[in-house]
Coordinates of C-alpha atoms and ligand atoms in Angstrom, one line a residue:
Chain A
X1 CA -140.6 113.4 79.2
X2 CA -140.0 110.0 80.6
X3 CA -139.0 106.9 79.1
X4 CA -142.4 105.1 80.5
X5 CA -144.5 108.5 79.0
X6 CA -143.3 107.9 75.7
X7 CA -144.0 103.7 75.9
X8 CA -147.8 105.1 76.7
X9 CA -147.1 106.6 73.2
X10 CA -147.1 103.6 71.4
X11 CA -144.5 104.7 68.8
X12 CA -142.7 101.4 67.3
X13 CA -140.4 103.3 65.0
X14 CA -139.7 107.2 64.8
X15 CA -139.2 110.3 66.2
X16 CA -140.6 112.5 69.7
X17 CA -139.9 115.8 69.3
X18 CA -140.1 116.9 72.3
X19 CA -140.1 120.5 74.1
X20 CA -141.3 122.5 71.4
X21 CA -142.2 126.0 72.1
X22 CA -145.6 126.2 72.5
X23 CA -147.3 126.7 69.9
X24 CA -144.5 126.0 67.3
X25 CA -146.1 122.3 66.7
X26 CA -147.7 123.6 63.2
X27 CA -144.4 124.9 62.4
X28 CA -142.3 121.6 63.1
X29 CA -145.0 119.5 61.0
X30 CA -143.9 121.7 58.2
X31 CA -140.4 121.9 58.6
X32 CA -141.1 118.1 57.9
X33 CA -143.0 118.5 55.0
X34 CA -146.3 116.8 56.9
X35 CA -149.3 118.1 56.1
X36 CA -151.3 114.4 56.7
X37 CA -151.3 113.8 52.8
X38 CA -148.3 111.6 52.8
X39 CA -150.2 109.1 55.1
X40 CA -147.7 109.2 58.8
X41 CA -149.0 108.6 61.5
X42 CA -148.7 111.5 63.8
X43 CA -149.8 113.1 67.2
X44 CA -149.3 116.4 68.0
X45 CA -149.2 117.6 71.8
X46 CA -149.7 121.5 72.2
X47 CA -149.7 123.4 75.3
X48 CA -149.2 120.5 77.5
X49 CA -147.7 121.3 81.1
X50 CA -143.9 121.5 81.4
X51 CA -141.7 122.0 83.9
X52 CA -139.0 123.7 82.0
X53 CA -141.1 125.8 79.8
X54 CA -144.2 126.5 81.3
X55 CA -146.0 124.8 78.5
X56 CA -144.7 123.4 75.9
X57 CA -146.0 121.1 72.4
X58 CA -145.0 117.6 71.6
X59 CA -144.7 116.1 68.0
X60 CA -144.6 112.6 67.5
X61 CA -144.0 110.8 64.0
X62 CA -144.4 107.2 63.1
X63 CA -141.6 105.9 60.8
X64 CA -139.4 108.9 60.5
X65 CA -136.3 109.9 61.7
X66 CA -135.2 114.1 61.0
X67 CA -132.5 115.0 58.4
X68 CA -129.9 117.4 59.8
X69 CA -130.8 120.5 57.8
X70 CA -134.3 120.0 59.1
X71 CA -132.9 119.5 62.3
X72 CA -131.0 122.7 61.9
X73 CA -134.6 124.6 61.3
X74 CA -136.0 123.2 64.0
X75 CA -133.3 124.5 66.5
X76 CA -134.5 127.9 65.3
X77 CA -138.2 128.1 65.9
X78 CA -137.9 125.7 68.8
X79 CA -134.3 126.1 70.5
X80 CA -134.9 124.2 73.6
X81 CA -136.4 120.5 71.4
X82 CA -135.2 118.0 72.2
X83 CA -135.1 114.9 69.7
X84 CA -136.1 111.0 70.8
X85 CA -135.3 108.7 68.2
X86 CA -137.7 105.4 69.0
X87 CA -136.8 102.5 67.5
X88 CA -139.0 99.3 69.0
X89 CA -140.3 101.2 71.1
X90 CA -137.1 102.4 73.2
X91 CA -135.5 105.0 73.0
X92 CA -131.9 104.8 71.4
X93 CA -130.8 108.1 71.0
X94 CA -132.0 111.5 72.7
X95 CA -130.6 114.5 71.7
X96 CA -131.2 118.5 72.1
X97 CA -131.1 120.3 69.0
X98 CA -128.3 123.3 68.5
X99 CA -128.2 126.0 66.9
X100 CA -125.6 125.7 64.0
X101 CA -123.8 128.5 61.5
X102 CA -126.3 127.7 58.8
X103 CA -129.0 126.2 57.3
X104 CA -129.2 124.6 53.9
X105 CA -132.3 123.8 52.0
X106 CA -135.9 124.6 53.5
X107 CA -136.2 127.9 54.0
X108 CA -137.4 129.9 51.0
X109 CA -135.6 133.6 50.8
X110 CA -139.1 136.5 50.9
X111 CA -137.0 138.3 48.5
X112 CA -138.6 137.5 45.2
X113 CA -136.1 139.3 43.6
X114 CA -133.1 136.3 44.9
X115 CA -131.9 134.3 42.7
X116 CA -132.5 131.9 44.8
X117 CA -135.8 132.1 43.7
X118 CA -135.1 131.6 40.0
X119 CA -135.1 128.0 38.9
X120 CA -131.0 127.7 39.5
X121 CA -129.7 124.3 40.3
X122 CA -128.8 125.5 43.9
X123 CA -130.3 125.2 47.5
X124 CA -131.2 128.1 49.2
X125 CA -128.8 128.8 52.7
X126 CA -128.9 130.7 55.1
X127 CA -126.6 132.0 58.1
X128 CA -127.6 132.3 61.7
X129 CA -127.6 135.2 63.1
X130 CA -128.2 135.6 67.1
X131 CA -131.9 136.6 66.2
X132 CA -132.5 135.4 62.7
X133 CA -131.2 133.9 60.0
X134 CA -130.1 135.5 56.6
X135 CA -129.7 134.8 53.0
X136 CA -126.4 133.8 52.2
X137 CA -127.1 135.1 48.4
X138 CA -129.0 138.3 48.6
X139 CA -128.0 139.8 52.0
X140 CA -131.9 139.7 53.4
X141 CA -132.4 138.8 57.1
X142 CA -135.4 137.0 58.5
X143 CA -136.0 137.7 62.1
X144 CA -136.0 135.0 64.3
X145 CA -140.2 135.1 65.0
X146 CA -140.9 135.0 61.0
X147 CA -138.2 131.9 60.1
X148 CA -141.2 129.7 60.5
X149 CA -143.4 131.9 57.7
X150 CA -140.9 130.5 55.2
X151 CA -140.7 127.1 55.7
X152 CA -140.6 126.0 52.2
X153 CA -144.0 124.2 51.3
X154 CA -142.5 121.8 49.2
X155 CA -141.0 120.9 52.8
X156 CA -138.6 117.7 51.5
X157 CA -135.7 120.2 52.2
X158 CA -134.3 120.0 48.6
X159 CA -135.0 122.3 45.9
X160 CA -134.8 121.5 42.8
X161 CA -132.2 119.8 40.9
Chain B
X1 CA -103.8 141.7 46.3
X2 CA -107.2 139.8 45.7
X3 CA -108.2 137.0 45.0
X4 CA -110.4 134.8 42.8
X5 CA -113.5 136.7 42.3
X6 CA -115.5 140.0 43.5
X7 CA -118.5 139.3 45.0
X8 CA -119.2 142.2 47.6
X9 CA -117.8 145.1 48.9
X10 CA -118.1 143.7 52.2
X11 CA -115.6 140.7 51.2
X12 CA -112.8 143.8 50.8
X13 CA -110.6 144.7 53.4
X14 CA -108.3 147.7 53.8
X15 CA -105.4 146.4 52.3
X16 CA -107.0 145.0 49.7
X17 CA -108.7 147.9 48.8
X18 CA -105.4 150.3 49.4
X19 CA -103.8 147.6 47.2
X20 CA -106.2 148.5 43.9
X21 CA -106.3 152.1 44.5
X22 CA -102.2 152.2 44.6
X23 CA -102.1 150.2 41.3
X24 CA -104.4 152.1 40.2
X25 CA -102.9 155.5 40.7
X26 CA -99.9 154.2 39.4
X27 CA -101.8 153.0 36.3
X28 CA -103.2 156.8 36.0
X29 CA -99.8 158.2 36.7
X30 CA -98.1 155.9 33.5
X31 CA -100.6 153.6 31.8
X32 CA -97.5 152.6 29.7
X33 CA -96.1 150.0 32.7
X34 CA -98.9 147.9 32.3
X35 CA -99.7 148.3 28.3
X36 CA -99.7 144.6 26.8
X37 CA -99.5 142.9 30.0
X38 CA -102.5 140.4 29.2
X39 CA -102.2 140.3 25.7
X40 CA -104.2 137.6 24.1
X41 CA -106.5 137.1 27.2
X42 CA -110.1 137.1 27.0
X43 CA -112.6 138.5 29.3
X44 CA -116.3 137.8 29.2
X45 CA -119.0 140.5 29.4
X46 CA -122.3 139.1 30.8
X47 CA -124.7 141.9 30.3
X48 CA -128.0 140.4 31.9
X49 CA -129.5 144.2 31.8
X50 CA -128.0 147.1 29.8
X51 CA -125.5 149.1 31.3
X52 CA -123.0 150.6 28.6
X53 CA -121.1 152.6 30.5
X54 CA -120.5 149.8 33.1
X55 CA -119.5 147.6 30.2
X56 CA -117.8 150.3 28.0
X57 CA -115.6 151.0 31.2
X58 CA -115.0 147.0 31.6
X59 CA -114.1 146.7 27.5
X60 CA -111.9 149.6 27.8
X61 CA -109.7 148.4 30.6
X62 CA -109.2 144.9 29.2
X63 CA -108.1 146.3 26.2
X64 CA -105.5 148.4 27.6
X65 CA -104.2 145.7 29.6
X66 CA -103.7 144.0 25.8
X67 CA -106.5 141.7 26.1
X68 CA -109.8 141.4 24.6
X69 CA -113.2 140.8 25.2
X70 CA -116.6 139.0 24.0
X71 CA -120.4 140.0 24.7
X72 CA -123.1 137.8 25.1
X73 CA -125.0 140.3 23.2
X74 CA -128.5 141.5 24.3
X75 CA -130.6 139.1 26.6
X76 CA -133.6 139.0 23.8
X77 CA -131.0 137.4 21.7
X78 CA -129.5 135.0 23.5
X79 CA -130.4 131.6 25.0
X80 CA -130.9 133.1 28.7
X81 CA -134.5 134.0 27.0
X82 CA -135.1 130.6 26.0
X83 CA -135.0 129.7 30.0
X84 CA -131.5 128.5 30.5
X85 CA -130.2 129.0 33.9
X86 CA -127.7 131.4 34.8
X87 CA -125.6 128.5 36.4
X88 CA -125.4 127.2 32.9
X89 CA -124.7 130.0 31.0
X90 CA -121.8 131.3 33.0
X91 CA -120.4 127.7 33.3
X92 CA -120.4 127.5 29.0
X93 CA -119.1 131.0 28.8
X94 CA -116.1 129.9 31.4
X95 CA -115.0 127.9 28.6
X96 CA -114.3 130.8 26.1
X97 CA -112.6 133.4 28.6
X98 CA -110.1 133.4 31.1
X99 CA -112.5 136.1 33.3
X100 CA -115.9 137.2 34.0
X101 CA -117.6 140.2 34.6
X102 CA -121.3 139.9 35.6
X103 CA -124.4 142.3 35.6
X104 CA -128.0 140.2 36.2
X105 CA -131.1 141.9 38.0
X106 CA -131.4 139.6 40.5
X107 CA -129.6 140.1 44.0
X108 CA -127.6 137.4 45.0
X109 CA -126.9 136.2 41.4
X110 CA -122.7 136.9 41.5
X111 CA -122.2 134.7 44.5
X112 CA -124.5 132.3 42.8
X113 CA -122.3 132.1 39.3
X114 CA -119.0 132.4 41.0
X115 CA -119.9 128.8 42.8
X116 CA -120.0 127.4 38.8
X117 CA -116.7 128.9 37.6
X118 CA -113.4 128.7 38.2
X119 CA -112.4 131.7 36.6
X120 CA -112.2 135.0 38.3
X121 CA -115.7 136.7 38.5
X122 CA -116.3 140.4 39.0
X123 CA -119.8 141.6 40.2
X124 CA -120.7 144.6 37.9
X125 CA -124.3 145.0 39.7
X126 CA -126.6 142.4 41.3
X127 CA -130.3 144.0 41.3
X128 CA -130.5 146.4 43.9
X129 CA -127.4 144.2 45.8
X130 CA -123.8 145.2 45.3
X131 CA -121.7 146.4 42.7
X132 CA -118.1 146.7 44.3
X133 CA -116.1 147.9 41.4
X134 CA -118.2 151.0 41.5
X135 CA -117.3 151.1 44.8
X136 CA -113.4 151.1 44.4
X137 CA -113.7 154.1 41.8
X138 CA -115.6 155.7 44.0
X139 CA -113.0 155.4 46.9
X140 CA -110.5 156.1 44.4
X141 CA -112.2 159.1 43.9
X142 CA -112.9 160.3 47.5
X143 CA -108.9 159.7 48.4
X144 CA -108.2 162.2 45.5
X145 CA -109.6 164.9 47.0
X146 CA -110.5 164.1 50.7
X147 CA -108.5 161.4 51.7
X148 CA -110.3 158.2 53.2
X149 CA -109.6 158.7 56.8
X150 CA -110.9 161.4 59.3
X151 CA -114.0 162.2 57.1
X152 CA -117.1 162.9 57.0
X153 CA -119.5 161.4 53.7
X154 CA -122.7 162.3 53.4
X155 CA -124.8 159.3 50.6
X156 CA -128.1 160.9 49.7
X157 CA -131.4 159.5 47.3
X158 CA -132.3 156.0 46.6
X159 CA -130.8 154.2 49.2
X160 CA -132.6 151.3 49.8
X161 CA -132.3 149.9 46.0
X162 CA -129.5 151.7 45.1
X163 CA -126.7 148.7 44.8
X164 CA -123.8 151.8 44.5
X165 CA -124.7 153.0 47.8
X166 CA -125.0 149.5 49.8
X167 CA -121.9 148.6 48.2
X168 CA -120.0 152.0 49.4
X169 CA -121.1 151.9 52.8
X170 CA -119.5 148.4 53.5
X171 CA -116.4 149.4 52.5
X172 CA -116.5 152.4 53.9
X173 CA -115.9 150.6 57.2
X174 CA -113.1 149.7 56.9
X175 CA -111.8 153.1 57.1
X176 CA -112.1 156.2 60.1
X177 CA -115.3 158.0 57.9
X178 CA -118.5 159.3 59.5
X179 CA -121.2 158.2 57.5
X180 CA -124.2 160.0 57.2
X181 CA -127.4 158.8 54.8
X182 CA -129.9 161.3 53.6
X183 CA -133.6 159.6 52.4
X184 CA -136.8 160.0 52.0
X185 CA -138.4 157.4 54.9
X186 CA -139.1 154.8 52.5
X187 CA -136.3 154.9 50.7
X188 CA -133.7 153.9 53.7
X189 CA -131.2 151.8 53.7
X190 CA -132.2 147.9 54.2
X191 CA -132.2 146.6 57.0
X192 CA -129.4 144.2 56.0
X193 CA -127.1 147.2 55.5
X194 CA -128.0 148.9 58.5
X195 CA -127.1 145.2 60.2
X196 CA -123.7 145.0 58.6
X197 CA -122.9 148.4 59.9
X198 CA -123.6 148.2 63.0
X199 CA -121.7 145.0 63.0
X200 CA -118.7 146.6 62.0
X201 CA -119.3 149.9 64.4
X202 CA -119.8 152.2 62.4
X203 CA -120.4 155.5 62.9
X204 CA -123.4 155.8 61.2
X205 CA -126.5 158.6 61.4
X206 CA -129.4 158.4 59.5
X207 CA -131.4 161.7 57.9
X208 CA -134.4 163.0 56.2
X209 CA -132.7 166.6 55.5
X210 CA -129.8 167.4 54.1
X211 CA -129.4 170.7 55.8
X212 CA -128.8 168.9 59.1
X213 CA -125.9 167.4 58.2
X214 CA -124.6 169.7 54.8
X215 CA -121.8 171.7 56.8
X216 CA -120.0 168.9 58.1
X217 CA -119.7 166.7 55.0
X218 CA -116.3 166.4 53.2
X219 CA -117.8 164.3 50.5
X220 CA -121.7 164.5 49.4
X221 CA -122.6 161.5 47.3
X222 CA -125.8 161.6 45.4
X223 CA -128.0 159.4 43.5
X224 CA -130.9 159.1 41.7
X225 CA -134.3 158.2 43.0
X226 CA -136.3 156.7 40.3
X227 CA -139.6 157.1 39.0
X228 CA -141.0 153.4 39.3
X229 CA -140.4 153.1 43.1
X230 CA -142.9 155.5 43.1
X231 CA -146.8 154.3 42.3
X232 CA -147.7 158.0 41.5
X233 CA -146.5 160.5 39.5
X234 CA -147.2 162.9 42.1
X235 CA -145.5 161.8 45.0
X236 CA -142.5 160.9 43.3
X237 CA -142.0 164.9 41.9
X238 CA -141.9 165.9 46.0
X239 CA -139.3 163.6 46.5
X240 CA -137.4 163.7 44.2
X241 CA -137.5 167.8 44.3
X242 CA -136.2 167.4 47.6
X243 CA -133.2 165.8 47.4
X244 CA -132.0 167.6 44.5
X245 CA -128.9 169.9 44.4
X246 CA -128.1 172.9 42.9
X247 CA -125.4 175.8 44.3
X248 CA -128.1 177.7 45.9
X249 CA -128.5 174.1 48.4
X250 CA -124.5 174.1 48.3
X251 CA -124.4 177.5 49.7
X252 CA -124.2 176.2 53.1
X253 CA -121.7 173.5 52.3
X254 CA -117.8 173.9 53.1
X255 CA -116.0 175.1 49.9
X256 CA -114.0 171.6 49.1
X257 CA -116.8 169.7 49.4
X258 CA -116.6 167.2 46.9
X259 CA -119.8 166.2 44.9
X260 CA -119.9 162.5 44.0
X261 CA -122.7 160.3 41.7
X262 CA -122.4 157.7 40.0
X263 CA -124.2 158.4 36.8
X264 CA -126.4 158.5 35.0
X265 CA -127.9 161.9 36.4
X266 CA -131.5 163.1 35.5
X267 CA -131.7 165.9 37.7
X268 CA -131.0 165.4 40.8
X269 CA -127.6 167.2 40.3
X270 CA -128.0 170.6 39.0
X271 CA -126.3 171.5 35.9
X272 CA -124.9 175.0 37.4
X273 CA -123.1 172.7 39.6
X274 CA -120.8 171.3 36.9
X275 CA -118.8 174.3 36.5
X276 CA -118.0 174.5 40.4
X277 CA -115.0 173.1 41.9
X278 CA -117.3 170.9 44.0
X279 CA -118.2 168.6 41.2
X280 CA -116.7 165.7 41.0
X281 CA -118.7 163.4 38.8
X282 CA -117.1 163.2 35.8
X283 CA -113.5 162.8 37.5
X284 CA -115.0 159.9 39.2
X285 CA -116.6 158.2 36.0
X286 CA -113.2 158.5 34.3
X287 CA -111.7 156.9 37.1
X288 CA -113.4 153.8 35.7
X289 CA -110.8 152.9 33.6
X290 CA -107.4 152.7 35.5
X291 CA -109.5 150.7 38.7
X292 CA -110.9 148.4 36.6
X293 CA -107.6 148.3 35.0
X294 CA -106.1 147.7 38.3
X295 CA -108.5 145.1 39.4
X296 CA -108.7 142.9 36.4
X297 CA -104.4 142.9 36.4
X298 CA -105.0 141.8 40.4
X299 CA -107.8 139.2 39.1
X300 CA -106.3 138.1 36.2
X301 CA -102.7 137.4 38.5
X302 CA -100.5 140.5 37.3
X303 CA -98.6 140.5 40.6
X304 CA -97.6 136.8 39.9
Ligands
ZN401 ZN1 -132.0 135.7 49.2

């Protein structure tokens, strides 16, 4: 996307997420805990023409710049994002996101039966695995296409504490 | 030799498994050497769920090293029922004893206490995750009488929430052993096992009938498949009636096959089996006692 596409955008302050698979643009809202009850302003692009993906979604958040572990999420249901951080309406920083060893916080472990799940002072984390990610308590791997099922709803990223 | 706590099996590595099993068989050979040796030391017992042999074995060990050791008692007792968090418990009973040993039903829960303590911390079962110092009496046990390379292991029953099995497969890789599992379909290993082994490039086969594989294994380990997995009655008797043993099953087995479980048996194993040569249960529970010996004198800094 080009720097005069995202002035038509109008965001002052916050963050284009960019090149999101398509139809991962549900998925990235709650990695970021917005579900439209928190007041943000916020425009979602899905399926919209791309050259390097065929089609791809766009999410774009007033007033908000990402956190690193939801950063790291993100790089697993949408490896090829790229992140515009707008402040005044420029862009200052543009960044793609990368796949890292783990991911801290967020994603909630489907194994009821994790402690992870009990109400323990801890953060749930998982490792990356080439196509997935798994519980770095109880052993149980999430492939990659089901990461986004267990987005924690909560969606600040913290459990807990 | 190891190191701070036991989490996993798959944390072990060959020397460090070699290294217990050598202590241990020197501990077996003259328990005299190490009699006294951590006299006045205190090791916890943090019974989530009952287990008394598990514990028994634990108690035992410590106090033939010299030391002692404390009980939280039963859960319904304790201030775990009243809602305190596991992180919290362990992290008070850190303050009495100079190790842990830790059995909680829910997977995951070892690695989680072992964050809040500095002491060492031995896994003693994890719900249906690991329990690794099962594992090293069991290897103990199979390097006894088959030796732990070259071999083939055959690990039948419950092995998708059976914590003895997961536990013994890791660490089987680290050694040359053919590993075949015998299950009824929905009882196979989890897919994070099954991961894990492949990672490691194991050779690994995967059964529904024992007969296929029977003749070739050096070592049959069997465990129990239990009622509540289960929802009927019914369906639980044809399963369970398959994968039991008796010599009439063995008859096709080579003669020094060795029979392994962990115990306790229902009836998986049949009794007539006990008086054959093959049977190695009991030999293997016994065994208990000089590994955990081994491991809490390797925990606790013996070597130092
Ligand atoms: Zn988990």
């Amino acid at each position: 996307m080009s720097e005069k596409e995202l002035r038509v955008s109008k965001i002052r302050n916050g963050t284009v997420i960019d090149h999101v698979t398509a139809g991962q643009a549900l998925n990235v809202l709650a990695i970021l805990g917005i579900d439209g009850s928190g007041g943000e302003s916020v425009s979602v692009g899905m399926n919209v023409p791309s050259d390097k993906l065929g089609l791809k979604d766009v999410v774009k958040v007033e007033g908000r710049e990402l956190s690193q572990s939801e950063v790291d999420v993100l790089s697993l249901i949408a490896p090829e994002a790229t992140i515009n951080i707008i402040r005044d309406y420029e862009v200052i920083e543009k960044n793609r996101v990368e796949r890292t060893e783990s991911v801290t916080g967020i994603l909630v472990c489907p194994n009821h039966n994790c402690i992870t799940n009990g109400d323990e002072p801890v953060q749930t984390e998982f490792d990356v695995l080439e196509d997935g990610v798994r519980c770095a308590y109880c052993g149980t791997i999430v492939r990659e296409g089901d990461v986004a099922e267990h987005i924690d709803a909560r969606g600040s990223g913290e459990t807990a504490l | 030799m190891l190191q701070d706590h036991l989490i996993s099996a798959a944390h072990l590595s060959r020397d460090d498994i070699e290294a217990v099993l050598d202590h241990a068989a020197a501990i077996d050979a003259d328990p005299e050497f190490v009699r006294g040796r951590h006299d006045g030391r205190v090791l916890a017992l943090c019974f989530f769920e009952p287990s008394t042999r598990t514990k028994m074995s634990f108690e035992t060990a410590m106090k033939r090293l010299g030391g002692e050791t404390i009980d939280m008692g039963s859960v319904e007792s304790s201030s775990v029922k009243k809602g305190e968090s596991l992180a919290d418990t362990v992290r008070v009973i850190e303050g009495y004893a100079d190790a842990l040993v830790l059995r909680h039903p829910s997977e995951g829960s070892a690695k989680l206490a072992s964050e809040f303590v500095e002491v060492p911390l031995v896994n003693a079962g994890d719900g249906a995750g690991q329990h690794p110092s099962q594992t090293l009496l069991d290897l103990y046990t199979i390097r006894e009488n088959a030796g732990l390379d070259d071999i083939t292991v055959g690990i039948m029953g419950d092995l998708k929430y059976g914590r003895t099995v997961h536990s013994l497969a890791h660490a089987l890789t680290n050694f040359d052993v053919r590993q075949h599992f015998v299950s009824p379909e929905s009882l196979r290993l989890p897919r994070n096992v099954r991961y894990d082994l492949h990672e490691a490039g194991a050779q690994v086969r995967e059964h529904t009938d024992l007969t296929e594989v029977l003749p070739e294994l050096d070592v049959l380990y069997v465990t129990r498949i239990q009622r509540e997995r289960f929802p009927e009655e019914r369906e639980y008797r044809e399963v369970a009636g398959e994968y039991r043993i008796d010599n009439e099953v063995l008859a096709d087995a080579r003669d020094d096959l060795t029979v392994m479980h962990p115990l306790p048996r229902v009836d998986e194993i049949a009794p007539e089996v006990d008086e054959t040569a093959r049977a190695k249960y009991f030999d293997q529970a016994h065994n208990g006692v000089p590994v955990r010996m081994a491991l809490l004198d390797s925990l606790l800094g013996g070597d130092r």
